[in-house]
Short mmCIF file of C-alpha atoms and ligand atoms in Angstrom, two decimals:
data_model
loop_
_atom_site.label_atom_id
_atom_site.label_comp_id
_atom_site.label_asym_id
_atom_site.label_seq_id
_atom_site.Cartn_x
_atom_site.Cartn_y
_atom_site.Cartn_z
CA MET A 166 29.84 8.21 -12.59
CA SER A 167 28.67 4.62 -12.20
CA LEU A 168 25.35 4.27 -10.45
CA ASP A 169 26.18 0.71 -9.52
CA THR A 170 22.86 -0.51 -10.90
CA PRO A 171 22.04 -3.00 -13.66
CA ALA A 172 22.53 -1.74 -17.20
CA LEU A 173 19.49 -1.24 -19.39
CA PRO A 174 19.32 -4.42 -21.50
CA ASP A 175 18.57 -4.08 -25.20
CA PRO A 176 15.19 -5.61 -26.12
CA ALA A 177 16.75 -8.86 -27.38
CA SER A 178 18.74 -9.36 -24.17
CA ALA A 179 15.67 -8.50 -22.07
CA ASP A 180 13.62 -11.05 -24.05
CA ALA A 181 16.32 -13.67 -23.58
CA LEU A 182 16.55 -13.05 -19.83
CA ARG A 183 12.79 -13.07 -19.42
CA GLY A 184 12.66 -16.39 -21.25
CA ASP A 185 15.39 -17.79 -19.00
CA LEU A 186 13.47 -16.72 -15.90
CA ALA A 187 10.08 -17.99 -17.10
CA ASP A 188 9.98 -21.02 -14.78
CA TRP A 189 11.46 -19.15 -11.83
CA THR A 190 8.16 -18.12 -10.26
CA VAL A 191 7.07 -17.34 -6.71
CA ASP A 192 5.73 -20.90 -6.50
CA ALA A 193 9.03 -22.29 -7.79
CA VAL A 194 10.94 -20.45 -5.05
CA GLU A 195 8.57 -21.86 -2.44
CA ALA A 196 9.01 -25.33 -3.89
CA VAL A 197 12.81 -24.97 -3.67
CA VAL A 198 13.06 -23.75 -0.09
CA GLY A 199 9.87 -25.04 1.56
CA GLU A 200 7.33 -23.38 3.78
CA ARG A 201 9.41 -23.16 6.95
CA ALA A 202 12.21 -21.38 5.15
CA MET A 203 9.74 -19.06 3.40
CA ARG A 204 8.35 -18.04 6.77
CA ALA A 205 11.88 -17.49 8.11
CA PHE A 206 12.70 -15.47 4.97
CA SER A 207 9.73 -13.21 5.63
CA ARG A 208 11.35 -12.57 9.04
CA GLU A 209 14.58 -11.64 7.18
CA GLN A 210 16.30 -14.91 8.13
CA VAL A 211 17.98 -16.41 5.07
CA LEU A 212 19.80 -19.39 6.58
CA PRO A 213 16.95 -21.96 6.41
CA ALA A 214 16.33 -21.05 2.77
CA ARG A 215 20.04 -21.23 1.91
CA LEU A 216 20.35 -24.66 3.44
CA ALA A 217 17.26 -25.92 1.62
CA ALA A 218 18.25 -24.41 -1.74
CA ARG A 219 21.82 -25.79 -1.55
CA ALA A 220 20.33 -29.28 -1.39
CA SER A 221 18.86 -28.87 -4.86
CA SER A 222 20.60 -28.43 -8.20
CA THR A 223 17.70 -27.29 -10.38
CA PRO A 224 17.95 -24.00 -12.30
CA GLN A 225 15.30 -22.58 -9.93
CA ALA A 226 17.44 -23.50 -6.93
CA THR A 227 20.49 -21.86 -8.52
CA LEU A 228 18.60 -18.62 -9.26
CA THR A 229 17.08 -18.60 -5.78
CA ARG A 230 20.44 -19.07 -4.09
CA LEU A 231 22.13 -16.47 -6.23
CA PHE A 232 19.63 -13.65 -6.49
CA LEU A 233 17.44 -14.06 -3.43
CA LEU A 234 19.76 -15.50 -0.85
CA GLY A 235 23.11 -13.92 -1.72
CA ASP A 236 24.82 -17.30 -2.14
CA THR A 237 27.72 -17.86 -4.50
CA VAL A 238 27.09 -20.34 -7.31
CA ALA A 239 29.41 -21.95 -9.85
CA THR A 240 29.54 -20.14 -13.21
CA SER A 241 28.63 -23.43 -14.88
CA GLU A 242 25.49 -23.64 -12.73
CA LEU A 243 24.52 -20.12 -13.75
CA ASP A 244 25.12 -20.94 -17.42
CA ALA A 245 22.70 -23.84 -17.00
CA ALA A 246 20.12 -21.73 -15.17
CA LEU A 247 20.23 -18.89 -17.72
CA PRO A 248 20.79 -20.79 -20.99
CA ALA A 249 20.05 -17.89 -23.36
CA THR A 250 21.73 -15.14 -21.32
CA GLY A 251 24.60 -17.12 -19.86
CA ALA A 252 26.74 -16.11 -16.91
CA ASP A 253 28.72 -13.71 -19.14
CA GLY A 254 25.51 -12.08 -20.35
CA ALA A 255 24.29 -11.66 -16.78
CA ALA A 256 27.62 -10.07 -15.88
CA ARG A 257 27.44 -7.72 -18.89
CA ILE A 258 24.02 -6.50 -17.71
CA GLY A 259 25.46 -5.99 -14.23
CA LEU A 260 23.40 -8.63 -12.46
CA VAL A 261 26.38 -10.65 -11.27
CA GLU A 262 30.13 -10.46 -10.89
CA LEU A 263 32.22 -13.41 -11.96
CA SER A 264 35.45 -14.46 -10.36
CA GLY A 265 37.38 -17.73 -10.16
CA GLY A 266 34.63 -19.82 -11.73
CA GLU A 267 32.02 -18.45 -9.36
CA ALA A 268 29.17 -15.96 -9.71
CA ARG A 269 27.95 -13.60 -7.02
CA ALA A 270 24.83 -11.44 -7.39
CA ARG A 271 25.20 -7.67 -7.53
CA VAL A 272 21.46 -7.12 -7.15
CA ASP A 273 18.42 -8.65 -5.54
CA LEU A 274 16.26 -10.14 -8.28
CA ARG A 275 13.08 -12.00 -7.46
CA PRO A 276 9.87 -13.23 -9.02
CA TYR A 277 6.73 -11.43 -7.97
CA ALA A 278 3.12 -12.42 -8.51
CA ALA A 279 -0.01 -10.40 -7.95
CA ILE A 280 -3.56 -11.61 -8.25
CA GLU A 281 -5.63 -9.01 -10.03
CA ASP A 282 -9.29 -8.98 -11.05
CA ASP A 283 -8.36 -10.11 -14.56
CA GLY A 284 -5.84 -12.78 -13.62
CA GLU A 285 -2.33 -13.15 -12.23
CA SER A 286 0.51 -10.77 -13.07
CA ARG A 287 3.99 -12.26 -12.98
CA TRP A 288 7.08 -10.10 -12.98
CA TRP A 289 10.72 -10.18 -11.94
CA VAL A 290 11.88 -7.22 -9.91
CA ALA A 291 15.47 -6.11 -9.34
CA SER A 292 16.52 -3.84 -6.49
CA ASP A 293 19.50 -3.42 -4.18
CA GLN A 294 20.30 -6.37 -1.96
CA GLY A 295 19.00 -6.14 1.58
CA GLU A 296 20.93 -6.28 4.82
CA ALA A 297 19.67 -9.79 5.61
CA VAL A 298 21.62 -11.06 2.60
CA THR A 299 24.73 -8.87 2.62
CA GLY A 300 25.11 -8.52 6.38
CA ALA A 301 26.22 -4.93 5.75
CA ARG A 302 24.52 -1.63 6.62
CA LEU A 303 22.46 -0.29 3.70
CA ARG A 304 23.94 2.52 1.63
CA ALA A 305 22.20 5.90 2.05
CA ASP A 306 20.90 5.73 -1.53
CA HIS A 307 19.69 2.14 -1.19
CA VAL A 308 16.97 1.23 -3.68
CA LEU A 309 14.26 -0.65 -1.87
CA GLY A 310 12.75 -3.84 -3.20
CA ILE A 311 9.17 -4.91 -2.68
CA GLY A 312 8.40 -4.31 0.98
CA GLY A 313 5.33 -4.45 3.18
CA ALA A 314 4.38 -0.85 2.39
CA SER A 315 4.79 -1.49 -1.36
CA LEU A 316 2.34 -4.38 -1.10
CA THR A 317 -0.08 -2.35 1.01
CA LEU A 318 -0.14 0.42 -1.57
CA ALA A 319 -0.42 -2.01 -4.49
CA GLY A 320 -3.29 -3.80 -2.74
CA MET A 321 -5.22 -0.62 -1.99
CA THR A 322 -4.81 0.90 -5.44
CA MET A 323 -8.03 1.15 -7.41
CA ARG A 324 -7.44 -0.92 -10.54
CA ALA A 325 -10.19 0.38 -12.81
CA PRO A 326 -9.00 1.11 -16.38
CA VAL A 327 -7.60 4.61 -16.30
CA GLY A 328 -5.90 7.16 -18.54
CA ARG A 329 -2.75 8.73 -17.04
CA VAL A 330 -1.13 7.37 -13.87
CA LEU A 331 1.65 9.03 -11.85
CA ASP A 332 3.80 6.81 -9.61
CA LEU A 333 5.54 9.35 -7.38
CA GLY A 334 8.72 7.95 -5.81
CA THR A 335 8.76 4.86 -7.97
CA GLY A 336 11.81 3.17 -6.44
CA CYS A 337 12.28 -0.14 -8.25
CA GLY A 338 9.07 0.58 -10.19
CA ILE A 339 6.70 -1.87 -8.52
CA GLN A 340 3.68 0.47 -8.49
CA ALA A 341 4.35 1.47 -12.10
CA LEU A 342 4.46 -2.19 -13.11
CA HIS A 343 1.02 -2.65 -11.56
CA ALA A 344 -0.28 0.55 -13.14
CA SER A 345 0.94 -0.53 -16.58
CA ARG A 346 -1.75 -3.24 -16.44
CA HIS A 347 -4.68 -0.80 -16.31
CA ALA A 348 -3.39 2.61 -17.45
CA ALA A 349 -3.09 4.08 -20.91
CA GLU A 350 0.02 5.98 -19.83
CA VAL A 351 2.32 5.74 -16.81
CA VAL A 352 4.72 8.41 -15.58
CA ALA A 353 7.10 7.29 -12.82
CA THR A 354 9.24 9.78 -10.93
CA ASP A 355 11.96 9.60 -8.34
CA ILE A 356 14.57 11.88 -6.85
CA SER A 357 17.05 9.02 -7.00
CA ARG A 358 18.90 8.25 -10.22
CA ARG A 359 19.72 4.82 -8.91
CA ALA A 360 16.01 4.12 -8.34
CA LEU A 361 15.20 5.31 -11.85
CA ALA A 362 17.90 3.03 -13.28
CA TYR A 363 16.39 0.04 -11.47
CA ALA A 364 12.88 1.03 -12.59
CA ALA A 365 14.11 1.28 -16.19
CA PHE A 366 15.71 -2.15 -15.89
CA ASN A 367 12.53 -3.68 -14.46
CA ARG A 368 10.40 -2.03 -17.12
CA ALA A 369 12.63 -3.49 -19.85
CA LEU A 370 12.94 -6.92 -18.25
CA ASN A 371 9.17 -7.24 -17.97
CA ALA A 372 8.40 -5.58 -21.32
CA ALA A 373 5.98 -3.51 -19.28
CA GLY A 374 5.22 -0.82 -21.84
CA ALA A 375 6.60 2.61 -22.46
CA TRP A 376 6.14 4.38 -19.16
CA SER A 377 8.20 7.49 -18.87
CA LEU A 378 10.68 7.89 -16.07
CA ARG A 379 11.45 11.36 -14.75
CA GLU A 380 13.98 12.56 -12.23
CA GLY A 381 12.93 15.16 -9.70
CA SER A 382 11.45 15.92 -6.33
CA MET A 383 7.79 15.40 -5.49
CA LEU A 384 5.49 17.08 -8.04
CA GLU A 385 8.21 19.15 -9.76
CA PRO A 386 8.70 16.77 -12.70
CA VAL A 387 4.98 16.83 -13.53
CA ALA A 388 4.12 20.47 -12.85
CA GLY A 389 1.24 21.64 -15.02
CA GLU A 390 0.13 18.11 -15.94
CA GLU A 391 -2.98 16.22 -14.91
CA PHE A 392 -3.39 12.57 -13.94
CA ASP A 393 -6.34 10.29 -13.44
CA LEU A 394 -4.55 8.37 -10.71
CA VAL A 395 -1.57 9.26 -8.54
CA VAL A 396 -0.05 6.53 -6.38
CA SER A 397 2.71 7.17 -3.90
CA ASN A 398 4.49 5.32 -1.16
CA PRO A 399 6.51 8.42 -0.31
CA PRO A 400 9.58 8.55 1.95
CA PHE A 401 7.34 9.24 4.93
CA VAL A 402 9.54 7.99 7.77
CA ILE A 403 10.09 10.88 10.16
CA THR A 404 13.83 11.12 10.68
CA PRO A 405 15.51 13.64 12.97
CA GLU A 406 19.10 14.77 12.55
CA GLY A 407 21.34 12.26 14.26
CA ALA A 408 19.22 9.25 13.30
CA PRO A 409 20.09 6.96 10.38
CA SER A 410 18.68 8.33 7.16
CA PHE A 411 18.03 6.52 3.89
CA GLU A 412 16.80 8.15 0.72
CA TYR A 413 14.14 5.49 0.21
CA ARG A 414 12.37 6.20 3.49
CA ALA A 415 13.36 9.70 4.67
CA SER A 416 12.71 12.85 2.69
CA GLY A 417 15.06 15.23 4.49
CA VAL A 418 12.07 17.42 5.29
CA PRO A 419 11.55 17.80 9.07
CA GLY A 420 8.68 16.01 10.80
CA ASP A 421 5.82 14.85 8.63
CA GLY A 422 6.36 17.71 6.17
CA ILE A 423 6.70 15.48 3.13
CA VAL A 424 3.29 13.87 3.63
CA SER A 425 1.64 17.17 4.53
CA SER A 426 2.97 18.84 1.39
CA LEU A 427 1.85 15.93 -0.76
CA VAL A 428 -1.67 15.86 0.71
CA SER A 429 -1.96 19.63 0.33
CA SER A 430 -0.57 19.86 -3.19
CA VAL A 431 -1.47 16.66 -5.06
CA GLY A 432 -4.92 18.00 -5.94
CA GLY A 433 -3.14 20.38 -8.31
CA VAL A 434 -2.16 17.50 -10.63
CA LEU A 435 -5.45 15.59 -10.49
CA ALA A 436 -7.72 15.62 -13.52
CA PRO A 437 -11.43 16.06 -12.73
CA GLY A 438 -12.53 12.74 -11.20
CA GLY A 439 -8.88 11.78 -10.68
CA ALA A 440 -7.76 10.13 -7.44
CA ALA A 441 -4.55 10.08 -5.41
CA GLN A 442 -3.74 7.12 -3.18
CA MET A 443 -0.84 7.28 -0.80
CA LEU A 444 0.59 6.04 2.45
CA GLY A 445 1.84 8.31 5.18
CA ASN A 446 2.73 9.11 8.75
CA TRP A 447 1.28 12.03 10.65
CA GLU A 448 2.34 13.65 13.90
CA ILE A 449 -0.46 13.90 16.45
CA ARG A 450 -0.18 16.68 19.00
CA GLY A 451 -3.68 17.30 20.34
CA GLU A 452 -6.38 14.89 21.37
CA SER A 453 -7.62 14.14 17.87
CA TRP A 454 -5.55 12.24 15.32
CA THR A 455 -7.53 13.85 12.51
CA GLU A 456 -6.38 17.42 13.26
CA PRO A 457 -3.22 17.38 11.12
CA LEU A 458 -5.04 15.78 8.22
CA GLU A 459 -7.90 18.27 8.40
CA ALA A 460 -5.35 21.09 8.33
CA TRP A 461 -3.50 19.62 5.34
CA LEU A 462 -6.72 19.13 3.44
CA ALA A 463 -7.80 22.68 4.24
CA ALA A 464 -4.51 23.91 2.73
CA SER A 465 -5.23 22.23 -0.60
CA PRO A 466 -6.09 24.88 -3.20
CA ALA A 467 -8.24 22.28 -5.00
CA PRO A 468 -11.23 21.16 -2.89
CA LEU A 469 -10.99 17.38 -2.64
CA ASP A 470 -13.00 14.38 -1.60
CA ALA A 471 -11.01 12.72 1.15
CA TRP A 472 -11.02 9.33 2.79
CA VAL A 473 -8.29 8.63 5.32
CA ILE A 474 -7.94 5.34 7.17
CA GLU A 475 -5.56 5.40 10.10
CA ARG A 476 -4.19 1.88 10.57
CA ASP A 477 -1.92 2.32 13.55
CA GLU A 478 -0.61 4.79 16.13
CA LEU A 479 2.73 4.62 17.91
CA ASP A 480 4.09 6.84 20.64
CA ALA A 481 7.42 8.56 20.02
CA ALA A 482 9.49 5.85 21.72
CA GLU A 483 7.75 3.02 19.84
CA TYR A 484 8.21 4.91 16.59
CA ALA A 485 11.93 5.45 17.23
CA GLU A 486 12.45 1.78 18.12
CA THR A 487 10.57 0.60 15.03
CA TRP A 488 12.55 2.63 12.55
CA LEU A 489 15.90 2.16 14.28
CA ARG A 490 15.38 -1.61 14.17
CA ASP A 491 14.39 -1.29 10.50
CA ALA A 492 17.67 0.54 9.90
CA GLY A 493 19.65 -2.21 11.63
CA VAL A 494 20.51 0.08 14.56
CA THR A 495 20.05 -2.03 17.69
CA PRO A 496 21.54 -2.00 21.19
CA GLU A 497 23.13 -5.39 20.47
CA ARG A 498 25.09 -3.98 17.54
CA GLY A 499 26.16 -0.77 19.24
CA ARG A 500 24.58 0.62 22.35
CA ALA A 501 26.11 4.11 22.05
CA GLU A 502 24.92 4.61 18.47
CA PHE A 503 21.47 3.22 19.28
CA GLU A 504 20.99 5.45 22.32
CA ALA A 505 22.21 8.59 20.55
CA ALA A 506 19.78 8.02 17.67
CA TYR A 507 16.97 7.05 20.06
CA GLN A 508 17.49 10.26 21.99
CA ALA A 509 17.53 12.27 18.75
CA TYR A 510 14.06 10.90 17.95
CA LEU A 511 12.64 11.66 21.40
CA THR A 512 14.11 15.17 21.48
CA ASP A 513 12.78 15.90 18.01
CA PHE A 514 9.24 14.70 18.74
CA ASP A 515 9.18 16.40 22.16
CA SER A 516 10.31 19.70 20.62
CA ARG A 517 7.12 19.69 18.54
CA GLY A 518 4.86 18.35 21.30
CA VAL A 519 4.13 15.15 19.37
CA ARG A 520 2.20 12.66 21.50
CA ALA A 521 1.82 9.94 18.84
CA ILE A 522 2.53 9.20 15.21
CA GLY A 523 -0.24 7.85 13.03
CA PHE A 524 0.20 5.59 10.03
CA GLY A 525 -2.39 5.11 7.38
CA MET A 526 -3.70 5.39 3.90
CA VAL A 527 -5.02 8.47 2.19
CA LEU A 528 -7.42 8.57 -0.74
CA LEU A 529 -8.11 11.96 -2.31
CA ARG A 530 -10.30 12.67 -5.29
CA ARG A 531 -10.95 15.77 -7.34
CA PRO A 532 -14.72 16.05 -7.78
CA VAL A 533 -15.86 16.01 -11.39
CA GLY A 534 -17.93 19.12 -10.89
CA GLY A 535 -19.11 21.08 -7.92
CA ALA A 536 -18.12 20.66 -4.33
CA PRO A 537 -16.59 17.61 -2.63
CA THR A 538 -19.13 15.23 -1.10
CA LEU A 539 -16.84 12.85 0.78
CA ARG A 540 -14.89 13.59 3.96
CA ARG A 541 -14.27 10.47 5.95
CA LEU A 542 -11.44 10.09 8.45
CA GLU A 543 -11.61 6.84 10.35
CA GLN A 544 -9.48 4.36 12.24
CA HIS A 545 -9.31 0.70 11.30
CA GLU A 546 -6.64 -1.52 12.79
CA GLY A 547 -8.02 -4.90 11.73
CA PRO A 548 -7.29 -6.78 8.52
CA LEU A 549 -8.47 -5.34 5.23
CA GLN A 550 -10.48 -7.12 2.60
CA GLU A 551 -8.21 -8.25 -0.23
CA PRO A 552 -7.80 -6.71 -2.69
CA PHE A 553 -8.69 -3.56 -0.86
CA GLY A 554 -8.59 -1.49 -4.07
CA GLY A 555 -11.66 -3.33 -5.36
CA TYR A 556 -13.50 -2.49 -2.15
CA LEU A 557 -12.56 1.20 -2.52
CA VAL A 558 -13.84 1.29 -6.11
CA ALA A 559 -17.19 -0.18 -5.02
CA ALA A 560 -17.40 2.05 -1.94
CA LEU A 561 -16.75 5.23 -3.92
CA ALA A 562 -19.33 4.19 -6.51
CA ALA A 563 -21.89 3.57 -3.74
CA HIS A 564 -21.05 6.91 -2.15
CA ASP A 565 -21.43 8.72 -5.47
CA ARG A 566 -24.70 6.98 -6.13
CA VAL A 567 -26.36 8.03 -2.87
CA ALA A 568 -24.82 11.50 -3.03
CA SER A 569 -26.50 12.03 -6.40
CA MET A 570 -29.93 10.72 -5.33
CA SER A 571 -32.70 12.88 -3.95
CA ASP A 572 -34.60 11.62 -0.89
CA ALA A 573 -37.54 10.77 -3.18
CA GLU A 574 -35.28 8.68 -5.46
CA LEU A 575 -33.80 6.95 -2.45
CA LEU A 576 -37.25 6.01 -1.17
CA ASP A 577 -38.35 4.92 -4.63
CA THR A 578 -35.55 2.34 -4.86
CA ALA A 579 -35.87 -1.33 -3.89
CA TRP A 580 -32.66 -1.99 -1.91
CA THR A 581 -31.22 -5.39 -1.11
CA ALA A 582 -29.27 -6.23 2.04
CA ALA A 583 -25.74 -7.21 0.95
CA ALA A 584 -24.93 -10.92 1.13
CA ASP A 585 -22.08 -10.45 3.63
CA VAL A 586 -24.24 -8.62 6.17
CA THR A 587 -25.42 -10.39 9.30
CA ARG A 588 -27.59 -9.28 12.20
CA GLU A 589 -26.56 -9.72 15.80
CA SER A 590 -28.60 -9.13 18.90
CA TYR A 591 -27.41 -8.83 22.49
CA GLY A 592 -29.16 -8.58 25.79
CA PRO A 593 -29.71 -10.25 29.13
CA VAL A 594 -30.71 -13.85 28.57
CA LEU A 595 -33.99 -13.53 30.48
CA GLN A 596 -35.05 -10.38 28.61
CA ALA A 597 -37.48 -10.94 25.72
CA ASP A 598 -36.29 -8.01 23.57
CA PRO A 599 -32.57 -7.58 22.92
CA SER A 600 -30.88 -4.44 24.28
CA TYR A 601 -28.64 -4.09 21.23
CA LEU A 602 -29.24 -4.86 17.58
CA LEU A 603 -26.19 -4.75 15.35
CA LEU A 604 -25.66 -5.06 11.62
CA ARG A 605 -22.23 -6.46 10.84
CA GLN A 606 -20.40 -6.57 7.52
CA GLY A 607 -18.31 -9.59 6.62
CA ALA A 608 -16.46 -7.83 3.79
CA GLY A 609 -15.02 -4.35 3.30
CA LEU A 610 -13.93 -2.76 6.55
CA GLY A 611 -16.11 -5.14 8.56
CA ARG A 612 -18.15 -2.23 9.88
CA SER A 613 -20.96 -2.64 12.37
CA VAL A 614 -23.95 -0.39 12.86
CA SER A 615 -26.26 -0.37 15.85
CA MET A 616 -29.94 -0.29 14.95
CA ASP A 617 -33.20 0.60 16.60
CA THR A 618 -36.27 -1.55 16.02
CA ALA A 619 -37.41 0.48 13.03
CA LEU A 620 -34.05 0.28 11.22
CA ALA A 621 -33.74 -3.43 12.02
CA GLY A 622 -37.21 -3.99 10.61
CA PHE A 623 -36.32 -1.93 7.54
CA VAL A 624 -33.09 -3.77 6.72
CA GLY A 625 -34.78 -7.12 7.38
CA ALA A 626 -37.31 -6.30 4.68
CA CYS A 627 -34.77 -5.16 2.05
CA ASP A 628 -35.00 -8.14 -0.28
CA GLY A 629 -35.04 -6.13 -3.51
CA GLU A 630 -38.81 -6.47 -3.97
CA LEU A 631 -40.30 -3.56 -2.01
CA THR A 632 -39.11 0.02 -2.34
CA ALA A 633 -37.67 1.78 0.71
CA GLY A 634 -40.77 3.99 0.79
CA GLN A 635 -43.13 1.01 0.79
CA ILE A 636 -41.23 -0.65 3.65
CA ALA A 637 -41.14 2.62 5.61
CA HIS A 638 -44.91 3.08 5.33
CA ALA A 639 -45.58 -0.51 6.39
CA LEU A 640 -43.24 -0.09 9.37
CA ALA A 641 -44.90 3.19 10.36
CA ALA A 642 -48.29 1.43 10.46
CA LEU A 643 -46.86 -1.57 12.32
CA LEU A 644 -45.04 0.49 14.96
CA ASP A 645 -47.77 3.10 15.16
CA VAL A 646 -45.45 5.96 14.22
CA PRO A 647 -46.41 8.88 11.93
CA ALA A 648 -45.27 8.06 8.37
CA GLY A 649 -43.48 11.41 8.02
CA ALA A 650 -41.39 10.80 11.13
CA MET A 651 -40.55 7.28 10.00
CA LEU A 652 -39.44 8.51 6.55
CA SER A 653 -37.33 11.38 7.84
CA GLY A 654 -35.69 9.09 10.38
CA LEU A 655 -34.89 6.38 7.86
CA VAL A 656 -33.61 8.47 4.95
CA PRO A 657 -30.23 9.47 6.46
CA ALA A 658 -29.77 5.94 7.80
CA ILE A 659 -30.44 4.45 4.35
CA ARG A 660 -27.91 6.87 2.83
CA GLU A 661 -25.25 5.66 5.24
CA LEU A 662 -26.11 2.00 4.81
CA VAL A 663 -25.90 2.26 1.01
CA ALA A 664 -22.65 4.27 1.09
CA ASP A 665 -21.11 1.74 3.49
CA GLY A 666 -22.15 -1.27 1.41
CA PHE A 667 -24.77 -2.72 3.78
CA LEU A 668 -27.47 -2.16 1.16
CA ALA A 669 -27.00 -2.56 -2.56
C1 SAM B 32 9.40 4.04 0.21
S1 SAM B 32 10.12 4.15 -1.37
C2 SAM B 32 8.79 3.57 -2.38
C3 SAM B 32 9.24 2.82 -3.59
C4 SAM B 32 8.10 2.17 -4.39
N1 SAM B 32 7.24 3.14 -4.99
C5 SAM B 32 7.30 1.20 -3.56
O1 SAM B 32 6.08 1.37 -3.45
O2 SAM B 32 7.89 0.29 -2.99
C6 SAM B 32 10.10 5.90 -1.64
C7 SAM B 32 10.75 6.36 -2.91
O3 SAM B 32 10.65 7.79 -2.96
C8 SAM B 32 11.87 8.31 -3.47
N2 SAM B 32 12.01 9.70 -3.00
C9 SAM B 32 12.63 10.15 -1.89
N3 SAM B 32 12.52 11.49 -1.81
C10 SAM B 32 11.81 11.89 -2.89
C11 SAM B 32 11.37 13.13 -3.39
N4 SAM B 32 11.63 14.26 -2.72
N5 SAM B 32 10.69 13.16 -4.54
C12 SAM B 32 10.41 12.02 -5.22
N6 SAM B 32 10.79 10.81 -4.80
C13 SAM B 32 11.49 10.73 -3.66
C14 SAM B 32 12.92 7.38 -2.95
O4 SAM B 32 14.10 7.47 -3.74
C15 SAM B 32 12.21 6.03 -3.03
O5 SAM B 32 12.46 5.42 -4.26
#
């Protein structure tokens, strides 16, 4: 049975196509359509870009019109834009269909660039065409291209050189492409054969190494194996019966079951020291948003370090509207269908007493030896430092460092206040001493910490010359406080400041 996906090109055809596409970069697309059209495109409006691209006859304009904007181009134009592959070659691979001297794209194909620590990665990524281009409702087994969540996960992934990486639910293979840059071995899985076919095509087109692709649900295809890094943008969208369902975003498991099972079970495939990074939704019933996550973590047979950052919370109605709009189900297109699906969402959430749905990122790590030392569940709605993965690597290293230090070692170290940290003071203008002293981070999660006079004095003296113990003793004398009390008060604060990146 035809999967209706591009055929796997032989290495020579992949080389030829890659060579043809070499100048068709993200920057080239921007140059063709202009900034206004790029902004409209990011809002899923293709018309401004189509109009701009039709005014140009360069190969980049032809490829942009054809593969990004769903425009028809003359076969002769495509021959010129893909000189080695040719329009016939593109049709043989299944990228286009030719008819009456014209070519029409059968897939979305676009350049993609990612800035990494060691330079820029440039790839071309094929996926199914989106609704903005086709104007038609997505098929249930639609293979998603690079979306906002894909970029969030790619940006938060820790990019240290690593042994084995699992990309669970690979889709078009975007996370696996990234992983191929820093992993010795990549295994990419998906329940969808169509997704695997696209991932295989993208792997070949980009000569991205020999990652293995495996069909199967969740951790089944890798049972009994261990990985140093697991990344997953799973189909976490909660989808009740009666609401539109797509394989790429809905698992078929009721509620947030897919994310709960992943959080609870992924520890079983982590090598010692290995980490899992994933996105997810969680249903919040009680007062605290952390309750479901605590329960899922408690169900993990492998004790894990855990760091969860909740980025957003929606109530049931907001959630339903968001995902119905994403599915193209709107009152303007069909009020009856919209209201039936909307009601299905509300009934489903109400039946489980869900008051809100959280969205966020989960980082789990199997401790190398001994018990977990990290359990941090926090909310952060603001922007994240880019790339966030680099921040996570540094933050985990800082956490591990303080966790392994005795109090005596901590006090024997000369700490330095990080360069991005500033001090703020607040208080009534006529009052000599401020009521509040705050330390604020410019980087990372932009945390702030309120300080008393002793801690403010301590941090202000952390210039890398004096040890923490020396500063603490000087402060004790200055503030007329017993040295023992000063030390025992400062030690836990120093631990937190180092772990959070205020002190290096
Ligand atoms: C949201 S997409 C993510 C695609 C890609 N990894 C990314 O970051 O853009 C989720 C993927 O999970 C796949 N999927 C759905 N159910 C699955 C399951 N039970 N086991 C494994 N993969 C599944 C879908 O086919 C889809 O490709």
